[in-house]
Amino acid sequence: MNTQKLPHVVIIGAGFGGMEVARRLAKEPVQITLIDRHNYHLFQPLLYQVAIAGLVPSQIAYPVRTIFRKQKNLTFQMGEVTSINFNAYYVKLEGSIIAYDYLVLAVGGQTNFFGLDSVEQHGFQLKDIESAIGLRNHLLKLFEEASREADAERRRALLTFVIVGGGPTGVETAGALAELISHVMVKDYPEMSLSDARVLLLEAMEHLITAYPDELRKATRNLLEKKNVEVLVNTKLASYNGQRVTLGDGRQIPAHTLVWTAGVRAAEVVDHLGVEQAGGGRVRVESTLQLPQHPEVFVIGDAAYLENGNGKPLPMLSTVALQQGKVTAQNIQRILKGQSPEPFYYKDPGLLATIGRNAAVARIWGISFSGFIAWVIWVFLHIYRLIGFRNRVLVMVNWAWDYIFYENQVRLITKE
Ligand SMILES: Cc1cc2nc3c(=O)[nH]c(=O)nc-3n(C[C@H](O)[C@H](O)[C@H](O)COP(=O)(O)OP(=O)(O)OC[C@H]3O[C@@H](n4cnc5c(N)ncnc54)[C@H](O)[C@@H]3O)c2cc1C
């Protein structure tokens, strides 16, 4: 074990879970090393806004060193953790070795293409800033290309946008993209008829947002269709070659854009740790969030597999990661005091997804509702949850401007 005077807590991942552990240990007699491959914390729920030219990346990301500037017991190291030696208590970080007394693995998830290599190669995903900017540039370039395309069929393919995955991210992206076309691009491209443009949302199951109650699934579909999104349920994707989507039943859709939002799995690093993994590669943990046989190691958030009361795995949501971060910090404190760690129970705060301007669906305190009120709650909750006063003000001003003037202000094609 590490011989430092204070117990050394190493946290891998400055996402929702890792940051929560670090903050909650701020006043405790521990030395913390927080590691992330990026130098910023990313608010992933608003990534699609970067992709549809609504926000700039710096409005949804915040430097980790700035966040923890005042936390004296924490140091930050930027780098990629490549391996962990659970028996010798150290992690390997790009050549250097960092010893720990307690380790928190909060490495999150990555896109799961379920072996669809053609989609991975030619499609877009929404997982990090780079992928969101890549998608934004691609979308904006296609409008430019379409504006000078004489062939009607090819123009239609350039303006056909296929979103795969009817979960909240797919729904939000489809709604926002449809509005970008109908509110903004129509003004930017007066020379081109945008009645050709199509946004399709493909879902393999029977319903959109399956985790939501039936009335909200129906409301979501209605709201999307009102915004001219074509919703195709019970529709499986077979392949995509960058120009043509092939469906499971053999149908083909010419489209130069496919956005894959249909799967998430645990971050790749956990595949190399020799630990027991469950669905989506997530690491099986005890109810206390500890790794079996290694009580000094905690795994939380998207990377962890823990079932809730009804035998289903906990969802990969920021609320789960945050609550697990809190319980992990408490359990580390309990162990340091010689007490037993306590099990984790998820307190479901409800469900909320937006479908664009004035439209959202919500289930809070057991009550389902949709439309304007749900949308106002969504707007204020997301502004509240952003890190940094500056970001909150900037996003609020940005959204207010867009709302009043029907604009998406970041319509810039840039180098990535
Ligand atoms: C597009 C999108 C939209 C979403 N919308 C919502 C939503 O509306 N509501 C909601 O509740 N949830 C939403 N989620 C899910 C939510 O973002 C995740 O559940 C949450 O981020 C999980 O938190 P985490 O701490 O486990 O991991 P993350 O927040 O993903 O953080 C993991 C961190 O670990 C770092 N990392 C990974 N591997 C390594 C390594 N080897 N070395 C060093 N660092 C590493 C990463 O850089 C990252 O910073 C969305 C996710 C996406 C992608």
Short mmCIF file of C-alpha atoms and ligand atoms in Angstrom, two decimals:
data_model
loop_
_atom_site.label_atom_id
_atom_site.label_comp_id
_atom_site.label_asym_id
_atom_site.label_seq_id
_atom_site.Cartn_x
_atom_site.Cartn_y
_atom_site.Cartn_z
CA MET A 1 0.00 0.00 0.00
CA ASN A 2 0.97 3.63 -0.44
CA THR A 3 3.03 5.02 2.46
CA GLN A 4 1.91 8.65 2.18
CA LYS A 5 0.68 10.18 5.45
CA LEU A 6 -2.80 10.82 4.12
CA PRO A 7 -4.64 8.04 2.30
CA HIS A 8 -4.30 8.56 -1.44
CA VAL A 9 -7.56 8.44 -3.41
CA VAL A 10 -7.06 8.18 -7.16
CA ILE A 11 -10.11 8.98 -9.28
CA ILE A 12 -10.04 8.09 -12.97
CA GLY A 13 -12.53 10.20 -14.94
CA ALA A 14 -13.60 13.82 -14.43
CA GLY A 15 -17.14 13.16 -15.65
CA PHE A 16 -20.28 13.31 -13.54
CA GLY A 17 -19.36 10.48 -11.17
CA GLY A 18 -15.66 11.23 -10.68
CA MET A 19 -16.23 14.94 -10.07
CA GLU A 20 -18.88 14.21 -7.47
CA VAL A 21 -16.53 11.93 -5.50
CA ALA A 22 -13.77 14.54 -5.65
CA ARG A 23 -16.01 17.38 -4.47
CA ARG A 24 -17.48 15.39 -1.62
CA LEU A 25 -14.04 14.48 -0.32
CA ALA A 26 -12.88 18.13 -0.37
CA LYS A 27 -12.81 18.52 3.42
CA GLU A 28 -11.69 14.99 4.26
CA PRO A 29 -8.21 13.96 5.41
CA VAL A 30 -7.27 12.38 2.08
CA GLN A 31 -5.00 13.30 -0.81
CA ILE A 32 -6.83 13.09 -4.15
CA THR A 33 -5.40 12.65 -7.64
CA LEU A 34 -8.02 13.18 -10.33
CA ILE A 35 -7.09 11.87 -13.78
CA ASP A 36 -8.76 12.45 -17.14
CA ARG A 37 -7.65 12.16 -20.72
CA HIS A 38 -9.21 15.59 -21.32
CA ASN A 39 -8.47 18.74 -19.37
CA TYR A 40 -12.18 19.54 -19.10
CA HIS A 41 -15.43 18.23 -17.69
CA LEU A 42 -18.02 17.77 -20.43
CA PHE A 43 -21.77 18.20 -20.00
CA GLN A 44 -22.73 15.47 -22.46
CA PRO A 45 -26.53 16.01 -22.34
CA LEU A 46 -26.05 19.20 -24.39
CA LEU A 47 -23.60 17.77 -26.96
CA TYR A 48 -26.33 17.59 -29.59
CA GLN A 49 -26.68 21.38 -29.29
CA VAL A 50 -23.07 21.72 -30.45
CA ALA A 51 -23.82 19.39 -33.35
CA ILE A 52 -26.83 21.41 -34.50
CA ALA A 53 -24.91 24.70 -34.27
CA GLY A 54 -26.79 25.94 -31.20
CA LEU A 55 -23.91 26.18 -28.71
CA VAL A 56 -20.11 26.34 -28.83
CA PRO A 57 -18.12 23.61 -27.04
CA SER A 58 -16.74 25.98 -24.39
CA GLN A 59 -20.30 26.59 -23.19
CA ILE A 60 -20.79 22.95 -22.23
CA ALA A 61 -17.27 22.09 -21.09
CA TYR A 62 -15.24 23.52 -18.24
CA PRO A 63 -11.51 23.14 -17.38
CA VAL A 64 -11.01 20.69 -14.52
CA ARG A 65 -8.17 22.72 -13.04
CA THR A 66 -10.44 25.77 -12.80
CA ILE A 67 -13.22 23.78 -11.14
CA PHE A 68 -10.85 22.48 -8.45
CA ARG A 69 -8.66 25.57 -8.13
CA LYS A 70 -9.65 26.05 -4.48
CA GLN A 71 -9.64 22.40 -3.45
CA LYS A 72 -6.32 22.05 -1.62
CA ASN A 73 -6.35 18.27 -1.22
CA LEU A 74 -6.67 17.61 -4.99
CA THR A 75 -4.23 17.52 -7.86
CA PHE A 76 -5.24 16.95 -11.48
CA GLN A 77 -3.31 14.94 -14.04
CA MET A 78 -4.27 14.90 -17.68
CA GLY A 79 -3.60 11.63 -19.42
CA GLU A 80 -4.94 8.29 -20.56
CA VAL A 81 -4.97 5.45 -18.04
CA THR A 82 -3.96 2.33 -19.93
CA SER A 83 -3.80 -0.31 -17.19
CA ILE A 84 -4.36 -0.92 -13.50
CA ASN A 85 -2.56 -3.36 -11.22
CA PHE A 86 -5.12 -4.24 -8.54
CA ASN A 87 -2.66 -6.42 -6.62
CA ALA A 88 0.12 -3.84 -6.47
CA TYR A 89 -2.28 -0.87 -6.08
CA TYR A 90 -1.18 1.35 -8.95
CA VAL A 91 -2.48 2.75 -12.24
CA LYS A 92 -0.43 3.34 -15.36
CA LEU A 93 -0.81 6.72 -16.94
CA GLU A 94 1.02 7.15 -20.22
CA GLY A 95 4.32 5.77 -18.97
CA SER A 96 4.12 6.98 -15.36
CA ILE A 97 2.84 5.00 -12.40
CA ILE A 98 0.51 6.37 -9.73
CA ALA A 99 0.03 4.40 -6.51
CA TYR A 100 -3.28 4.49 -4.64
CA ASP A 101 -4.85 3.45 -1.38
CA TYR A 102 -8.37 3.85 -2.79
CA LEU A 103 -9.27 3.86 -6.45
CA VAL A 104 -12.45 5.17 -8.06
CA LEU A 105 -13.03 4.08 -11.63
CA ALA A 106 -15.42 6.58 -13.18
CA VAL A 107 -14.41 6.22 -16.81
CA GLY A 108 -17.91 6.43 -18.31
CA GLY A 109 -18.98 4.90 -21.58
CA GLN A 110 -18.44 5.01 -25.31
CA THR A 111 -20.62 4.42 -28.35
CA ASN A 112 -21.68 0.83 -28.92
CA PHE A 113 -22.09 0.04 -32.62
CA PHE A 114 -23.03 -3.58 -31.87
CA GLY A 115 -20.58 -4.80 -34.51
CA LEU A 116 -22.05 -2.65 -37.31
CA ASP A 117 -18.65 -1.77 -38.78
CA SER A 118 -20.10 0.10 -41.76
CA VAL A 119 -21.96 2.43 -39.39
CA GLU A 120 -18.87 2.98 -37.27
CA GLN A 121 -16.90 3.81 -40.41
CA HIS A 122 -19.37 6.07 -42.23
CA GLY A 123 -21.81 7.24 -39.58
CA PHE A 124 -21.55 9.97 -36.97
CA GLN A 125 -21.82 9.58 -33.22
CA LEU A 126 -22.33 12.00 -30.37
CA LYS A 127 -19.91 11.25 -27.59
CA ASP A 128 -17.33 13.99 -27.31
CA ILE A 129 -16.61 17.52 -28.49
CA GLU A 130 -14.70 16.31 -31.54
CA SER A 131 -17.59 14.14 -32.76
CA ALA A 132 -20.12 16.95 -32.21
CA ILE A 133 -18.02 19.51 -34.11
CA GLY A 134 -17.40 16.95 -36.86
CA LEU A 135 -21.14 16.47 -37.24
CA ARG A 136 -21.82 20.22 -37.20
CA ASN A 137 -19.26 20.83 -39.97
CA HIS A 138 -20.65 17.94 -41.99
CA LEU A 139 -24.26 19.17 -41.72
CA LEU A 140 -23.39 22.74 -42.66
CA LYS A 141 -21.23 21.61 -45.59
CA LEU A 142 -24.07 19.48 -46.93
CA PHE A 143 -26.36 22.50 -47.13
CA GLU A 144 -23.67 24.34 -49.10
CA GLU A 145 -23.25 21.36 -51.40
CA ALA A 146 -27.00 20.94 -51.83
CA SER A 147 -27.41 24.62 -52.69
CA ARG A 148 -25.28 24.17 -55.82
CA GLU A 149 -26.50 20.68 -56.74
CA ALA A 150 -28.53 20.65 -59.97
CA ASP A 151 -29.60 17.03 -59.79
CA ALA A 152 -32.82 16.82 -57.73
CA GLU A 153 -32.32 13.23 -56.59
CA ARG A 154 -28.79 13.85 -55.40
CA ARG A 155 -29.88 17.05 -53.65
CA ARG A 156 -32.56 15.09 -51.83
CA ALA A 157 -29.95 12.56 -50.64
CA LEU A 158 -27.69 15.38 -49.45
CA LEU A 159 -30.60 16.77 -47.42
CA THR A 160 -31.75 13.46 -45.92
CA PHE A 161 -30.64 13.07 -42.32
CA VAL A 162 -31.10 9.71 -40.64
CA ILE A 163 -30.90 9.48 -36.86
CA VAL A 164 -30.74 5.95 -35.48
CA GLY A 165 -31.93 5.29 -31.93
CA GLY A 166 -35.20 6.46 -30.42
CA GLY A 167 -33.80 7.14 -26.95
CA PRO A 168 -33.62 10.66 -25.50
CA THR A 169 -30.46 11.58 -27.45
CA GLY A 170 -31.94 10.47 -30.79
CA VAL A 171 -35.23 12.22 -30.06
CA GLU A 172 -33.51 15.45 -29.01
CA THR A 173 -31.17 15.43 -31.99
CA ALA A 174 -33.94 14.71 -34.51
CA GLY A 175 -36.20 17.45 -33.10
CA ALA A 176 -33.41 20.01 -33.01
CA LEU A 177 -32.22 19.17 -36.52
CA ALA A 178 -35.73 19.45 -37.93
CA GLU A 179 -36.01 22.91 -36.35
CA LEU A 180 -32.63 23.98 -37.64
CA ILE A 181 -33.91 23.24 -41.13
CA SER A 182 -37.39 24.72 -40.81
CA HIS A 183 -36.49 27.82 -38.77
CA VAL A 184 -32.96 28.74 -39.76
CA MET A 185 -31.74 27.11 -42.95
CA VAL A 186 -34.83 28.21 -44.86
CA LYS A 187 -33.72 31.78 -44.23
CA ASP A 188 -30.04 31.13 -45.02
CA TYR A 189 -30.77 29.35 -48.32
CA PRO A 190 -33.57 31.31 -50.01
CA GLU A 191 -32.34 30.03 -53.38
CA MET A 192 -33.05 26.40 -52.45
CA SER A 193 -36.35 24.70 -51.69
CA LEU A 194 -35.96 22.92 -48.38
CA SER A 195 -39.17 21.00 -48.81
CA ASP A 196 -36.83 18.24 -50.05
CA ALA A 197 -35.07 18.02 -46.69
CA ARG A 198 -35.99 15.03 -44.52
CA VAL A 199 -35.18 14.04 -40.97
CA LEU A 200 -35.84 10.38 -40.22
CA LEU A 201 -35.70 8.79 -36.80
CA LEU A 202 -35.21 5.02 -36.83
CA GLU A 203 -35.99 2.85 -33.82
CA ALA A 204 -35.65 -0.94 -33.77
CA MET A 205 -38.21 -1.40 -30.97
CA GLU A 206 -41.92 -0.73 -31.02
CA HIS A 207 -41.70 2.62 -29.24
CA LEU A 208 -39.52 5.70 -28.88
CA ILE A 209 -38.04 6.43 -25.42
CA THR A 210 -38.92 2.96 -24.13
CA ALA A 211 -38.12 3.78 -20.50
CA TYR A 212 -40.91 6.40 -20.42
CA PRO A 213 -44.61 5.72 -19.73
CA ASP A 214 -46.85 5.08 -22.72
CA GLU A 215 -48.54 8.49 -22.71
CA LEU A 216 -45.14 10.20 -22.99
CA ARG A 217 -43.98 7.89 -25.78
CA LYS A 218 -47.06 8.85 -27.74
CA ALA A 219 -46.63 12.54 -26.94
CA THR A 220 -42.99 12.36 -28.07
CA ARG A 221 -43.95 10.84 -31.39
CA ASN A 222 -46.70 13.42 -31.92
CA LEU A 223 -44.39 16.32 -31.10
CA LEU A 224 -41.69 15.00 -33.45
CA GLU A 225 -44.14 14.44 -36.29
CA LYS A 226 -45.47 17.97 -35.86
CA LYS A 227 -41.91 19.12 -36.52
CA ASN A 228 -41.84 17.00 -39.69
CA VAL A 229 -39.61 14.27 -38.33
CA GLU A 230 -40.44 10.94 -40.00
CA VAL A 231 -40.54 8.35 -37.22
CA LEU A 232 -39.93 4.72 -38.24
CA VAL A 233 -40.36 2.26 -35.36
CA ASN A 234 -39.80 -1.51 -35.59
CA THR A 235 -37.12 -0.59 -38.10
CA LYS A 236 -33.67 -2.13 -37.93
CA LEU A 237 -30.61 -0.78 -39.64
CA ALA A 238 -28.53 -3.29 -41.60
CA SER A 239 -25.68 -1.18 -42.98
CA TYR A 240 -24.62 2.24 -44.20
CA ASN A 241 -22.09 3.08 -46.89
CA GLY A 242 -21.99 6.85 -46.42
CA GLN A 243 -24.53 7.48 -49.20
CA ARG A 244 -27.20 4.85 -48.68
CA VAL A 245 -28.87 3.43 -45.59
CA THR A 246 -29.92 -0.22 -45.91
CA LEU A 247 -32.67 -1.37 -43.56
CA GLY A 248 -33.13 -4.87 -42.15
CA ASP A 249 -35.98 -5.59 -44.60
CA GLY A 250 -33.81 -4.59 -47.56
CA ARG A 251 -35.30 -1.12 -48.09
CA GLN A 252 -32.77 1.56 -48.99
CA ILE A 253 -32.71 5.26 -48.16
CA PRO A 254 -30.27 7.50 -50.01
CA ALA A 255 -28.76 9.72 -47.30
CA HIS A 256 -25.42 11.42 -46.81
CA THR A 257 -25.84 11.62 -43.03
CA LEU A 258 -26.42 8.94 -40.45
CA VAL A 259 -26.17 9.74 -36.74
CA TRP A 260 -25.92 6.68 -34.52
CA THR A 261 -27.35 7.20 -31.02
CA ALA A 262 -28.56 3.63 -30.49
CA GLY A 263 -26.02 2.21 -28.07
CA VAL A 264 -23.59 2.91 -25.26
CA ARG A 265 -21.12 0.56 -23.60
CA ALA A 266 -18.52 0.94 -20.88
CA ALA A 267 -15.27 2.75 -21.79
CA GLU A 268 -12.71 0.52 -23.44
CA VAL A 269 -10.16 0.63 -20.62
CA VAL A 270 -12.30 -1.72 -18.48
CA ASP A 271 -11.96 -4.47 -21.11
CA HIS A 272 -8.29 -4.85 -20.20
CA LEU A 273 -8.62 -5.09 -16.42
CA GLY A 274 -9.43 -8.77 -16.01
CA VAL A 275 -12.61 -7.96 -14.06
CA GLU A 276 -16.04 -9.54 -14.47
CA GLN A 277 -18.10 -7.65 -17.05
CA ALA A 278 -21.83 -7.77 -17.71
CA GLY A 279 -24.03 -6.32 -20.48
CA GLY A 280 -22.41 -3.48 -22.39
CA GLY A 281 -19.02 -4.41 -20.95
CA ARG A 282 -19.95 -2.77 -17.63
CA VAL A 283 -18.01 -3.91 -14.57
CA ARG A 284 -19.99 -5.96 -12.06
CA VAL A 285 -19.82 -4.31 -8.65
CA GLU A 286 -21.08 -5.12 -5.16
CA SER A 287 -24.11 -3.23 -3.89
CA THR A 288 -21.62 -0.93 -2.11
CA LEU A 289 -20.08 -0.12 -5.53
CA GLN A 290 -16.86 -1.94 -4.58
CA LEU A 291 -15.11 -4.33 -6.90
CA PRO A 292 -15.49 -7.96 -5.71
CA GLN A 293 -12.24 -9.08 -4.00
CA HIS A 294 -10.93 -5.50 -4.07
CA PRO A 295 -12.80 -3.45 -1.46
CA GLU A 296 -10.41 -0.50 -1.98
CA VAL A 297 -11.64 -0.15 -5.60
CA PHE A 298 -14.96 1.48 -6.49
CA VAL A 299 -16.51 1.49 -9.95
CA ILE A 300 -19.31 3.97 -10.66
CA GLY A 301 -21.43 5.56 -13.37
CA ASP A 302 -21.73 4.23 -16.91
CA ALA A 303 -18.77 1.87 -16.36
CA ALA A 304 -20.48 0.02 -13.48
CA TYR A 305 -23.08 -2.73 -13.67
CA LEU A 306 -25.48 -2.87 -10.77
CA GLU A 307 -29.07 -4.03 -10.90
CA ASN A 308 -31.84 -2.05 -9.32
CA GLY A 309 -34.65 -3.70 -7.36
CA ASN A 310 -36.46 -5.16 -10.39
CA GLY A 311 -33.47 -7.06 -11.76
CA LYS A 312 -32.73 -4.55 -14.52
CA PRO A 313 -29.36 -2.76 -14.73
CA LEU A 314 -29.30 0.84 -13.60
CA PRO A 315 -29.56 3.17 -16.61
CA MET A 316 -26.52 4.96 -18.01
CA LEU A 317 -27.56 8.39 -16.83
CA SER A 318 -25.81 11.34 -15.22
CA THR A 319 -28.18 11.13 -12.24
CA VAL A 320 -27.00 7.56 -11.51
CA ALA A 321 -23.34 8.60 -11.80
CA LEU A 322 -23.86 11.61 -9.52
CA GLN A 323 -25.67 9.61 -6.83
CA GLN A 324 -23.06 6.84 -7.00
CA GLY A 325 -20.32 9.47 -6.69
CA LYS A 326 -21.93 10.74 -3.50
CA VAL A 327 -22.26 7.25 -1.98
CA THR A 328 -18.68 6.34 -2.96
CA ALA A 329 -17.32 9.41 -1.17
CA GLN A 330 -19.42 8.49 1.88
CA ASN A 331 -18.23 4.89 1.76
CA ILE A 332 -14.57 5.91 1.57
CA GLN A 333 -15.15 8.12 4.63
CA ARG A 334 -16.87 5.25 6.44
CA ILE A 335 -14.00 2.84 5.70
CA LEU A 336 -11.47 5.41 6.92
CA LYS A 337 -13.40 5.59 10.21
CA GLY A 338 -13.42 1.80 10.53
CA GLN A 339 -17.12 1.49 9.60
CA SER A 340 -18.70 -0.78 6.99
CA PRO A 341 -19.61 0.71 3.60
CA GLU A 342 -23.30 1.07 2.82
CA PRO A 343 -25.20 -0.22 -0.22
CA PHE A 344 -26.25 2.09 -3.04
CA TYR A 345 -29.93 2.67 -3.79
CA TYR A 346 -30.88 4.78 -6.80
CA LYS A 347 -33.44 7.50 -6.15
CA ASP A 348 -35.08 8.08 -9.53
CA PRO A 349 -35.53 11.85 -9.93
CA GLY A 350 -37.81 11.41 -12.97
CA LEU A 351 -37.42 11.64 -16.72
CA LEU A 352 -37.06 14.63 -18.98
CA ALA A 353 -36.35 14.99 -22.70
CA THR A 354 -36.79 17.91 -25.05
CA ILE A 355 -38.05 17.70 -28.61
CA GLY A 356 -37.23 21.25 -29.61
CA ARG A 357 -38.77 24.63 -29.19
CA ASN A 358 -41.63 24.70 -26.64
CA ALA A 359 -41.74 20.91 -26.65
CA ALA A 360 -40.54 18.41 -24.07
CA VAL A 361 -41.81 15.39 -22.18
CA ALA A 362 -41.39 14.87 -18.45
CA ARG A 363 -42.25 12.52 -15.65
CA ILE A 364 -41.64 14.07 -12.26
CA TRP A 365 -43.03 12.88 -8.90
CA GLY A 366 -45.04 10.25 -10.76
CA ILE A 367 -46.81 12.82 -12.95
CA SER A 368 -46.42 12.72 -16.73
CA PHE A 369 -46.70 15.92 -18.73
CA SER A 370 -45.54 17.30 -22.05
CA GLY A 371 -45.37 20.53 -24.02
CA PHE A 372 -44.38 24.03 -22.96
CA ILE A 373 -44.17 23.54 -19.17
CA ALA A 374 -41.99 20.45 -19.57
CA TRP A 375 -39.80 22.43 -21.95
CA VAL A 376 -39.40 25.35 -19.50
CA ILE A 377 -38.38 22.87 -16.76
CA TRP A 378 -35.89 21.27 -19.16
CA VAL A 379 -34.36 24.65 -20.07
CA PHE A 380 -33.89 25.81 -16.46
CA LEU A 381 -32.70 22.43 -15.19
CA HIS A 382 -30.02 22.22 -17.86
CA ILE A 383 -28.86 25.77 -17.25
CA TYR A 384 -28.73 25.07 -13.50
CA ARG A 385 -26.73 21.87 -14.02
CA LEU A 386 -24.07 23.47 -16.21
CA ILE A 387 -20.79 24.15 -14.49
CA GLY A 388 -19.64 27.76 -14.16
CA PHE A 389 -21.62 30.96 -13.81
CA ARG A 390 -20.22 32.26 -17.12
CA ASN A 391 -21.45 29.21 -19.02
CA ARG A 392 -24.89 29.46 -17.44
CA VAL A 393 -25.25 33.11 -18.46
CA LEU A 394 -23.88 32.52 -21.96
CA VAL A 395 -26.13 29.53 -22.63
CA MET A 396 -29.16 31.40 -21.28
CA VAL A 397 -28.43 34.43 -23.50
CA ASN A 398 -27.78 32.14 -26.49
CA TRP A 399 -31.01 30.24 -26.06
CA ALA A 400 -33.02 33.40 -25.43
CA TRP A 401 -31.60 34.93 -28.62
CA ASP A 402 -32.34 31.78 -30.62
CA TYR A 403 -35.83 31.62 -29.15
CA ILE A 404 -36.71 35.21 -30.01
CA PHE A 405 -35.00 35.42 -33.41
CA TYR A 406 -35.30 31.81 -34.61
CA GLU A 407 -31.53 31.52 -35.02
CA ASN A 408 -28.78 29.00 -34.31
CA GLN A 409 -25.81 31.22 -33.82
CA VAL A 410 -22.89 28.87 -34.35
CA ARG A 411 -23.37 28.12 -38.02
CA LEU A 412 -19.65 28.11 -38.73
CA ILE A 413 -17.81 25.54 -40.79
CA THR A 414 -14.43 25.35 -39.09
CA LYS A 415 -11.35 23.17 -38.95
CA GLU A 416 -12.02 20.55 -36.26
C1 LIG B 1 -25.05 12.65 -26.30
C2 LIG B 1 -25.38 12.26 -24.89
C3 LIG B 1 -26.52 12.76 -24.29
C4 LIG B 1 -26.86 12.40 -22.97
N1 LIG B 1 -27.99 12.93 -22.39
C5 LIG B 1 -28.25 12.66 -21.09
C6 LIG B 1 -29.36 13.26 -20.44
O1 LIG B 1 -30.11 14.03 -21.05
N2 LIG B 1 -29.57 12.98 -19.13
C7 LIG B 1 -28.74 12.14 -18.43
O2 LIG B 1 -28.95 11.94 -17.23
N3 LIG B 1 -27.70 11.54 -19.02
C8 LIG B 1 -27.43 11.77 -20.33
N4 LIG B 1 -26.36 11.17 -20.95
C9 LIG B 1 -25.59 10.17 -20.20
C10 LIG B 1 -24.61 10.80 -19.24
O3 LIG B 1 -23.83 11.77 -19.91
C11 LIG B 1 -23.76 9.70 -18.66
O4 LIG B 1 -24.57 8.76 -18.01
C12 LIG B 1 -22.76 10.26 -17.65
O5 LIG B 1 -21.87 11.13 -18.30
C13 LIG B 1 -21.99 9.13 -16.97
O6 LIG B 1 -21.12 9.68 -16.04
P1 LIG B 1 -19.74 8.98 -15.72
O7 LIG B 1 -19.11 9.76 -14.63
O8 LIG B 1 -19.93 7.53 -15.54
O9 LIG B 1 -18.89 9.13 -17.07
P2 LIG B 1 -18.55 10.40 -17.96
O10 LIG B 1 -19.32 11.58 -17.55
O11 LIG B 1 -18.65 9.94 -19.36
O12 LIG B 1 -17.02 10.68 -17.60
C14 LIG B 1 -16.03 9.74 -17.87
C15 LIG B 1 -14.70 10.47 -17.94
O13 LIG B 1 -13.66 9.50 -17.95
C16 LIG B 1 -12.66 9.89 -18.86
N5 LIG B 1 -11.95 8.69 -19.29
C17 LIG B 1 -12.46 7.59 -19.89
N6 LIG B 1 -11.51 6.66 -20.08
C18 LIG B 1 -10.36 7.19 -19.59
C19 LIG B 1 -9.02 6.72 -19.50
N7 LIG B 1 -8.67 5.51 -19.94
N8 LIG B 1 -8.08 7.52 -18.96
C20 LIG B 1 -8.42 8.77 -18.51
N9 LIG B 1 -9.68 9.27 -18.56
C21 LIG B 1 -10.62 8.48 -19.08
C22 LIG B 1 -13.42 10.59 -19.98
O14 LIG B 1 -12.61 11.48 -20.68
C23 LIG B 1 -14.56 11.29 -19.21
O15 LIG B 1 -14.22 12.61 -18.88
C24 LIG B 1 -26.02 11.51 -22.26
C25 LIG B 1 -24.86 11.00 -22.86
C26 LIG B 1 -24.55 11.36 -24.17
C27 LIG B 1 -23.29 10.83 -24.81
#
